Amino acid sequence: MAQFVSSQLLKGFLQGIMLSILSKKANYGYGIAVALNEVGLGQVPKGTIYPLLATMEKRGLLQSESRPSEDGPDRKYYFPTEEGMHAKEEFYSQWAMLEKTMNQMIEGD
């Protein structure tokens, strides 16, 4: 799937997907990249993930904490705030509406 997802389309829904991933388990940047790949989005560039994490934290959707790593320096783990959980639910709602609309359009062809 990943090779067919345009970067503009990806940017439009990446925040919601990241909130969904992080609502299940706090994670750090590389771990989020792996999770995005596992759900079929391919290799999302670090240059996309890290700035979005910083923006989401600044907007109050995420909090972070430093945790020790067995592999070297501490890692910054992210998890959704209450506001982030509300944003995730809003994303799910908007996605369901979009999916319904797209299905109607496709079935109408």
mmCIF file of N, CA and C in Angstrom:
data_model
loop_
_atom_site.group_PDB
_atom_site.id
_atom_site.type_symbol
_atom_site.label_atom_id
_atom_site.label_comp_id
_atom_site.label_asym_id
_atom_site.label_seq_id
_atom_site.Cartn_x
_atom_site.Cartn_y
_atom_site.Cartn_z
ATOM 1 N N MET A 1 0.827 -1.197 0.000
ATOM 2 C CA MET A 1 0.000 0.000 0.000
ATOM 3 C C MET A 1 0.868 1.257 0.000
ATOM 4 N N ALA A 2 1.967 1.236 0.748
ATOM 5 C CA ALA A 2 2.754 2.437 0.976
ATOM 6 C C ALA A 2 3.208 3.111 -0.301
ATOM 7 N N GLN A 3 3.602 2.351 -1.302
ATOM 8 C CA GLN A 3 4.108 2.975 -2.514
ATOM 9 C C GLN A 3 3.038 3.769 -3.240
ATOM 10 N N PHE A 4 1.780 3.568 -2.905
ATOM 11 C CA PHE A 4 0.702 4.262 -3.578
ATOM 12 C C PHE A 4 0.162 5.443 -2.775
ATOM 13 N N VAL A 5 0.615 5.609 -1.543
ATOM 14 C CA VAL A 5 0.136 6.702 -0.711
ATOM 15 C C VAL A 5 0.976 7.936 -1.005
ATOM 16 N N SER A 6 0.352 8.950 -1.576
ATOM 17 C CA SER A 6 1.103 10.167 -1.887
ATOM 18 C C SER A 6 1.493 10.867 -0.587
ATOM 19 N N SER A 7 2.554 11.629 -0.638
ATOM 20 C CA SER A 7 3.020 12.310 0.568
ATOM 21 C C SER A 7 1.987 13.315 1.070
ATOM 22 N N GLN A 8 1.273 13.973 0.177
ATOM 23 C CA GLN A 8 0.250 14.939 0.604
ATOM 24 C C GLN A 8 -0.896 14.242 1.313
ATOM 25 N N LEU A 9 -1.338 13.111 0.780
ATOM 26 C CA LEU A 9 -2.411 12.347 1.420
ATOM 27 C C LEU A 9 -1.949 11.837 2.778
ATOM 28 N N LEU A 10 -0.733 11.338 2.838
ATOM 29 C CA LEU A 10 -0.185 10.823 4.080
ATOM 30 C C LEU A 10 -0.150 11.896 5.154
ATOM 31 N N LYS A 11 0.323 13.089 4.800
ATOM 32 C CA LYS A 11 0.402 14.176 5.773
ATOM 33 C C LYS A 11 -0.969 14.533 6.317
ATOM 34 N N GLY A 12 -2.001 14.332 5.514
ATOM 35 C CA GLY A 12 -3.354 14.664 5.934
ATOM 36 C C GLY A 12 -3.896 13.772 7.031
ATOM 37 N N PHE A 13 -3.421 12.536 7.097
ATOM 38 C CA PHE A 13 -3.974 11.663 8.126
ATOM 39 C C PHE A 13 -2.939 11.053 9.059
ATOM 40 N N LEU A 14 -1.686 11.416 8.899
ATOM 41 C CA LEU A 14 -0.623 10.853 9.733
ATOM 42 C C LEU A 14 -0.804 11.172 11.214
ATOM 43 N N GLN A 15 -1.237 12.386 11.533
ATOM 44 C CA GLN A 15 -1.434 12.746 12.939
ATOM 45 C C GLN A 15 -2.437 11.806 13.604
ATOM 46 N N GLY A 16 -3.548 11.542 12.944
ATOM 47 C CA GLY A 16 -4.558 10.648 13.502
ATOM 48 C C GLY A 16 -4.042 9.231 13.678
ATOM 49 N N ILE A 17 -3.270 8.769 12.715
ATOM 50 C CA ILE A 17 -2.705 7.420 12.808
ATOM 51 C C ILE A 17 -1.700 7.347 13.954
ATOM 52 N N MET A 18 -0.872 8.370 14.090
ATOM 53 C CA MET A 18 0.105 8.378 15.179
ATOM 54 C C MET A 18 -0.586 8.428 16.533
ATOM 55 N N LEU A 19 -1.651 9.198 16.659
ATOM 56 C CA LEU A 19 -2.404 9.224 17.916
ATOM 57 C C LEU A 19 -2.976 7.845 18.217
ATOM 58 N N SER A 20 -3.463 7.171 17.194
ATOM 59 C CA SER A 20 -4.011 5.834 17.376
ATOM 60 C C SER A 20 -2.933 4.860 17.855
ATOM 61 N N ILE A 21 -1.775 4.892 17.214
ATOM 62 C CA ILE A 21 -0.664 4.021 17.607
ATOM 63 C C ILE A 21 -0.238 4.304 19.043
ATOM 64 N N LEU A 22 -0.085 5.588 19.371
ATOM 65 C CA LEU A 22 0.403 5.965 20.704
ATOM 66 C C LEU A 22 -0.643 5.763 21.795
ATOM 67 N N SER A 23 -1.916 5.701 21.433
ATOM 68 C CA SER A 23 -2.948 5.465 22.448
ATOM 69 C C SER A 23 -2.908 4.012 22.931
ATOM 70 N N LYS A 24 -2.316 3.138 22.137
ATOM 71 C CA LYS A 24 -2.194 1.736 22.519
ATOM 72 C C LYS A 24 -0.941 1.484 23.355
ATOM 73 N N LYS A 25 0.122 2.264 23.067
ATOM 74 C CA LYS A 25 1.393 2.054 23.757
ATOM 75 C C LYS A 25 2.293 3.262 23.516
ATOM 76 N N ALA A 26 2.824 3.834 24.588
ATOM 77 C CA ALA A 26 3.784 4.930 24.451
ATOM 78 C C ALA A 26 4.966 4.427 23.625
ATOM 79 N N ASN A 27 5.535 5.324 22.822
ATOM 80 C CA ASN A 27 6.630 4.899 21.957
ATOM 81 C C ASN A 27 7.528 6.091 21.654
ATOM 82 N N TYR A 28 8.696 5.801 21.095
ATOM 83 C CA TYR A 28 9.662 6.835 20.707
ATOM 84 C C TYR A 28 9.700 6.922 19.185
ATOM 85 N N GLY A 29 10.385 7.903 18.650
ATOM 86 C CA GLY A 29 10.358 8.188 17.223
ATOM 87 C C GLY A 29 10.603 6.991 16.326
ATOM 88 N N TYR A 30 11.699 6.283 16.542
ATOM 89 C CA TYR A 30 11.999 5.131 15.689
ATOM 90 C C TYR A 30 10.934 4.051 15.840
ATOM 91 N N GLY A 31 10.471 3.830 17.067
ATOM 92 C CA GLY A 31 9.424 2.834 17.302
ATOM 93 C C GLY A 31 8.133 3.186 16.585
ATOM 94 N N ILE A 32 7.837 4.475 16.514
ATOM 95 C CA ILE A 32 6.652 4.939 15.778
ATOM 96 C C ILE A 32 6.841 4.671 14.292
ATOM 97 N N ALA A 33 8.033 4.937 13.777
ATOM 98 C CA ALA A 33 8.326 4.676 12.362
ATOM 99 C C ALA A 33 8.135 3.200 12.039
ATOM 100 N N VAL A 34 8.590 2.325 12.926
ATOM 101 C CA VAL A 34 8.420 0.880 12.730
ATOM 102 C C VAL A 34 6.939 0.528 12.737
ATOM 103 N N ALA A 35 6.184 1.087 13.686
ATOM 104 C CA ALA A 35 4.744 0.808 13.770
ATOM 105 C C ALA A 35 4.019 1.284 12.509
ATOM 106 N N LEU A 36 4.390 2.436 11.988
ATOM 107 C CA LEU A 36 3.771 2.942 10.757
ATOM 108 C C LEU A 36 4.060 2.001 9.587
ATOM 109 N N ASN A 37 5.271 1.490 9.541
ATOM 110 C CA ASN A 37 5.633 0.531 8.502
ATOM 111 C C ASN A 37 4.816 -0.751 8.663
ATOM 112 N N GLU A 38 4.640 -1.210 9.890
ATOM 113 C CA GLU A 38 3.905 -2.446 10.154
ATOM 114 C C GLU A 38 2.427 -2.343 9.776
ATOM 115 N N VAL A 39 1.852 -1.148 9.856
ATOM 116 C CA VAL A 39 0.444 -0.996 9.471
ATOM 117 C C VAL A 39 0.292 -0.768 7.975
ATOM 118 N N GLY A 40 1.406 -0.776 7.243
ATOM 119 C CA GLY A 40 1.335 -0.721 5.793
ATOM 120 C C GLY A 40 1.638 0.615 5.157
ATOM 121 N N LEU A 41 2.175 1.559 5.915
ATOM 122 C CA LEU A 41 2.467 2.875 5.348
ATOM 123 C C LEU A 41 3.890 3.000 4.821
ATOM 124 N N GLY A 42 4.654 1.934 4.917
ATOM 125 C CA GLY A 42 6.019 1.957 4.405
ATOM 126 C C GLY A 42 6.936 2.783 5.285
ATOM 127 N N GLN A 43 8.053 3.188 4.720
ATOM 128 C CA GLN A 43 9.068 3.945 5.444
ATOM 129 C C GLN A 43 8.708 5.425 5.439
ATOM 130 N N VAL A 44 8.056 5.873 6.496
ATOM 131 C CA VAL A 44 7.745 7.296 6.626
ATOM 132 C C VAL A 44 9.036 7.984 7.075
ATOM 133 N N PRO A 45 9.474 9.010 6.372
ATOM 134 C CA PRO A 45 10.757 9.654 6.691
ATOM 135 C C PRO A 45 10.792 10.260 8.103
ATOM 136 N N LYS A 46 11.973 10.151 8.729
ATOM 137 C CA LYS A 46 12.183 10.776 10.041
ATOM 138 C C LYS A 46 11.889 12.264 9.979
ATOM 139 N N GLY A 47 12.192 12.858 8.834
ATOM 140 C CA GLY A 47 11.951 14.289 8.640
ATOM 141 C C GLY A 47 10.475 14.642 8.628
ATOM 142 N N THR A 48 9.620 13.654 8.568
ATOM 143 C CA THR A 48 8.178 13.857 8.682
ATOM 144 C C THR A 48 7.724 13.561 10.103
ATOM 145 N N ILE A 49 8.223 12.468 10.676
ATOM 146 C CA ILE A 49 7.768 12.013 11.993
ATOM 147 C C ILE A 49 8.169 12.959 13.116
ATOM 148 N N TYR A 50 9.443 13.302 13.205
ATOM 149 C CA TYR A 50 9.906 14.085 14.350
ATOM 150 C C TYR A 50 9.322 15.500 14.406
ATOM 151 N N PRO A 51 9.258 16.214 13.290
ATOM 152 C CA PRO A 51 8.611 17.534 13.365
ATOM 153 C C PRO A 51 7.125 17.438 13.750
ATOM 154 N N LEU A 52 6.444 16.388 13.262
ATOM 155 C CA LEU A 52 5.038 16.220 13.620
ATOM 156 C C LEU A 52 4.888 15.911 15.103
ATOM 157 N N LEU A 53 5.766 15.096 15.662
ATOM 158 C CA LEU A 53 5.728 14.829 17.106
ATOM 159 C C LEU A 53 5.916 16.122 17.897
ATOM 160 N N ALA A 54 6.873 16.940 17.485
ATOM 161 C CA ALA A 54 7.118 18.211 18.175
ATOM 162 C C ALA A 54 5.903 19.127 18.088
ATOM 163 N N THR A 55 5.287 19.185 16.916
ATOM 164 C CA THR A 55 4.091 20.023 16.738
ATOM 165 C C THR A 55 2.942 19.513 17.594
ATOM 166 N N MET A 56 2.750 18.203 17.608
ATOM 167 C CA MET A 56 1.659 17.616 18.386
ATOM 168 C C MET A 56 1.875 17.856 19.884
ATOM 169 N N GLU A 57 3.122 17.788 20.321
ATOM 170 C CA GLU A 57 3.420 18.049 21.730
ATOM 171 C C GLU A 57 3.172 19.522 22.046
ATOM 172 N N LYS A 58 3.597 20.399 21.171
ATOM 173 C CA LYS A 58 3.403 21.838 21.371
ATOM 174 C C LYS A 58 1.911 22.188 21.432
ATOM 175 N N ARG A 59 1.104 21.491 20.636
ATOM 176 C CA ARG A 59 -0.343 21.745 20.596
ATOM 177 C C ARG A 59 -1.090 21.070 21.754
ATOM 178 N N GLY A 60 -0.372 20.330 22.589
ATOM 179 C CA GLY A 60 -0.998 19.707 23.748
ATOM 180 C C GLY A 60 -1.660 18.372 23.469
ATOM 181 N N LEU A 61 -1.372 17.781 22.311
ATOM 182 C CA LEU A 61 -1.950 16.482 21.975
ATOM 183 C C LEU A 61 -1.120 15.331 22.526
ATOM 184 N N LEU A 62 0.170 15.583 22.752
ATOM 185 C CA LEU A 62 1.081 14.573 23.277
ATOM 186 C C LEU A 62 1.851 15.118 24.461
ATOM 187 N N GLN A 63 2.267 14.200 25.313
ATOM 188 C CA GLN A 63 3.246 14.487 26.350
ATOM 189 C C GLN A 63 4.415 13.550 26.094
ATOM 190 N N SER A 64 5.541 13.870 26.666
ATOM 191 C CA SER A 64 6.693 12.988 26.495
ATOM 192 C C SER A 64 7.420 12.843 27.816
ATOM 193 N N GLU A 65 8.173 11.757 27.902
ATOM 194 C CA GLU A 65 9.037 11.536 29.053
ATOM 195 C C GLU A 65 10.272 10.784 28.587
ATOM 196 N N SER A 66 11.374 11.067 29.218
ATOM 197 C CA SER A 66 12.631 10.421 28.888
ATOM 198 C C SER A 66 12.720 9.112 29.661
ATOM 199 N N ARG A 67 13.065 8.044 28.951
ATOM 200 C CA ARG A 67 13.208 6.729 29.579
ATOM 201 C C ARG A 67 14.552 6.135 29.196
ATOM 202 N N PRO A 68 15.143 5.376 30.127
ATOM 203 C CA PRO A 68 16.437 4.758 29.814
ATOM 204 C C PRO A 68 16.323 3.763 28.665
ATOM 205 N N SER A 69 17.401 3.634 27.923
ATOM 206 C CA SER A 69 17.481 2.680 26.821
ATOM 207 C C SER A 69 18.642 1.742 27.079
ATOM 208 N N GLU A 70 18.442 0.468 26.796
ATOM 209 C CA GLU A 70 19.528 -0.500 26.938
ATOM 210 C C GLU A 70 20.578 -0.315 25.847
ATOM 211 N N ASP A 71 20.193 0.383 24.765
ATOM 212 C CA ASP A 71 21.067 0.522 23.608
ATOM 213 C C ASP A 71 21.850 1.830 23.552
ATOM 214 N N GLY A 72 21.763 2.655 24.572
ATOM 215 C CA GLY A 72 22.481 3.929 24.519
ATOM 216 C C GLY A 72 21.785 4.993 25.337
ATOM 217 N N PRO A 73 21.727 6.217 24.790
ATOM 218 C CA PRO A 73 21.140 7.326 25.545
ATOM 219 C C PRO A 73 19.641 7.127 25.775
ATOM 220 N N ASP A 74 19.126 7.877 26.732
ATOM 221 C CA ASP A 74 17.698 7.827 27.018
ATOM 222 C C ASP A 74 16.893 8.128 25.758
ATOM 223 N N ARG A 75 15.682 7.596 25.719
ATOM 224 C CA ARG A 75 14.778 7.833 24.598
ATOM 225 C C ARG A 75 13.599 8.662 25.066
ATOM 226 N N LYS A 76 13.094 9.485 24.183
ATOM 227 C CA LYS A 76 11.937 10.319 24.473
ATOM 228 C C LYS A 76 10.681 9.570 24.010
ATOM 229 N N TYR A 77 9.888 9.125 24.979
ATOM 230 C CA TYR A 77 8.651 8.393 24.693
ATOM 231 C C TYR A 77 7.470 9.359 24.697
ATOM 232 N N TYR A 78 6.576 9.163 23.747
ATOM 233 C CA TYR A 78 5.399 10.014 23.586
ATOM 234 C C TYR A 78 4.138 9.232 23.908
ATOM 235 N N PHE A 79 3.169 9.929 24.479
ATOM 236 C CA PHE A 79 1.854 9.349 24.744
ATOM 237 C C PHE A 79 0.817 10.464 24.679
ATOM 238 N N PRO A 80 -0.430 10.122 24.293
ATOM 239 C CA PRO A 80 -1.451 11.151 24.115
ATOM 240 C C PRO A 80 -1.934 11.732 25.444
ATOM 241 N N THR A 81 -2.234 13.002 25.414
ATOM 242 C CA THR A 81 -2.892 13.662 26.536
ATOM 243 C C THR A 81 -4.399 13.402 26.404
ATOM 244 N N GLU A 82 -5.158 13.905 27.345
ATOM 245 C CA GLU A 82 -6.612 13.791 27.238
ATOM 246 C C GLU A 82 -7.091 14.485 25.964
ATOM 247 N N GLU A 83 -6.514 15.648 25.674
ATOM 248 C CA GLU A 83 -6.863 16.366 24.449
ATOM 249 C C GLU A 83 -6.474 15.549 23.211
ATOM 250 N N GLY A 84 -5.352 14.859 23.289
ATOM 251 C CA GLY A 84 -4.926 13.998 22.189
ATOM 252 C C GLY A 84 -5.890 12.835 21.974
ATOM 253 N N MET A 85 -6.427 12.293 23.067
ATOM 254 C CA MET A 85 -7.400 11.205 22.944
ATOM 255 C C MET A 85 -8.689 11.713 22.300
ATOM 256 N N HIS A 86 -9.080 12.936 22.635
ATOM 257 C CA HIS A 86 -10.263 13.525 21.984
ATOM 258 C C HIS A 86 -9.993 13.741 20.492
ATOM 259 N N ALA A 87 -8.799 14.194 20.160
ATOM 260 C CA ALA A 87 -8.433 14.410 18.755
ATOM 261 C C ALA A 87 -8.437 13.081 17.997
ATOM 262 N N LYS A 88 -7.993 12.012 18.654
ATOM 263 C CA LYS A 88 -8.019 10.683 18.022
ATOM 264 C C LYS A 88 -9.448 10.268 17.720
ATOM 265 N N GLU A 89 -10.352 10.468 18.667
ATOM 266 C CA GLU A 89 -11.757 10.106 18.459
ATOM 267 C C GLU A 89 -12.376 10.953 17.345
ATOM 268 N N GLU A 90 -12.002 12.214 17.276
ATOM 269 C CA GLU A 90 -12.493 13.087 16.209
ATOM 270 C C GLU A 90 -11.963 12.597 14.858
ATOM 271 N N PHE A 91 -10.721 12.181 14.824
ATOM 272 C CA PHE A 91 -10.140 11.622 13.595
ATOM 273 C C PHE A 91 -10.920 10.391 13.159
ATOM 274 N N TYR A 92 -11.227 9.495 14.105
ATOM 275 C CA TYR A 92 -11.998 8.290 13.778
ATOM 276 C C TYR A 92 -13.360 8.661 13.199
ATOM 277 N N SER A 93 -14.006 9.653 13.797
ATOM 278 C CA SER A 93 -15.318 10.089 13.335
ATOM 279 C C SER A 93 -15.237 10.658 11.917
ATOM 280 N N GLN A 94 -14.263 11.515 11.693
ATOM 281 C CA GLN A 94 -14.093 12.112 10.363
ATOM 282 C C GLN A 94 -13.724 11.051 9.333
ATOM 283 N N TRP A 95 -12.896 10.088 9.736
ATOM 284 C CA TRP A 95 -12.507 9.023 8.820
ATOM 285 C C TRP A 95 -13.732 8.191 8.426
ATOM 286 N N ALA A 96 -14.593 7.870 9.386
ATOM 287 C CA ALA A 96 -15.797 7.087 9.094
ATOM 288 C C ALA A 96 -16.690 7.830 8.106
ATOM 289 N N MET A 97 -16.828 9.129 8.275
ATOM 290 C CA MET A 97 -17.639 9.927 7.364
ATOM 291 C C MET A 97 -17.013 9.934 5.962
ATOM 292 N N LEU A 98 -15.698 10.110 5.892
ATOM 293 C CA LEU A 98 -14.996 10.108 4.615
ATOM 294 C C LEU A 98 -15.110 8.740 3.937
ATOM 295 N N GLU A 99 -14.951 7.685 4.709
ATOM 296 C CA GLU A 99 -15.056 6.334 4.165
ATOM 297 C C GLU A 99 -16.450 6.084 3.580
ATOM 298 N N LYS A 100 -17.469 6.509 4.302
ATOM 299 C CA LYS A 100 -18.839 6.347 3.823
ATOM 300 C C LYS A 100 -19.044 7.102 2.506
ATOM 301 N N THR A 101 -18.567 8.332 2.455
ATOM 302 C CA THR A 101 -18.698 9.145 1.243
ATOM 303 C C THR A 101 -17.953 8.507 0.076
ATOM 304 N N MET A 102 -16.724 8.078 0.320
ATOM 305 C CA MET A 102 -15.933 7.462 -0.752
ATOM 306 C C MET A 102 -16.575 6.165 -1.235
ATOM 307 N N ASN A 103 -17.093 5.366 -0.326
ATOM 308 C CA ASN A 103 -17.758 4.123 -0.723
ATOM 309 C C ASN A 103 -18.982 4.403 -1.582
ATOM 310 N N GLN A 104 -19.735 5.431 -1.229
ATOM 311 C CA GLN A 104 -20.905 5.803 -2.032
ATOM 312 C C GLN A 104 -20.471 6.244 -3.427
ATOM 313 N N MET A 105 -19.404 6.988 -3.500
ATOM 314 C CA MET A 105 -18.910 7.453 -4.803
ATOM 315 C C MET A 105 -18.429 6.277 -5.645
ATOM 316 N N ILE A 106 -17.706 5.364 -5.038
ATOM 317 C CA ILE A 106 -17.158 4.219 -5.758
ATOM 318 C C ILE A 106 -18.285 3.303 -6.238
ATOM 319 N N GLU A 107 -19.237 3.056 -5.370
ATOM 320 C CA GLU A 107 -20.361 2.197 -5.734
ATOM 321 C C GLU A 107 -21.242 2.842 -6.801
ATOM 322 N N GLY A 108 -21.228 4.166 -6.882
ATOM 323 C CA GLY A 108 -22.018 4.883 -7.878
ATOM 324 C C GLY A 108 -21.397 4.852 -9.264
ATOM 325 N N ASP A 109 -20.112 4.511 -9.353
ATOM 326 C CA ASP A 109 -19.434 4.471 -10.672
ATOM 327 C C ASP A 109 -19.874 3.279 -11.492
#
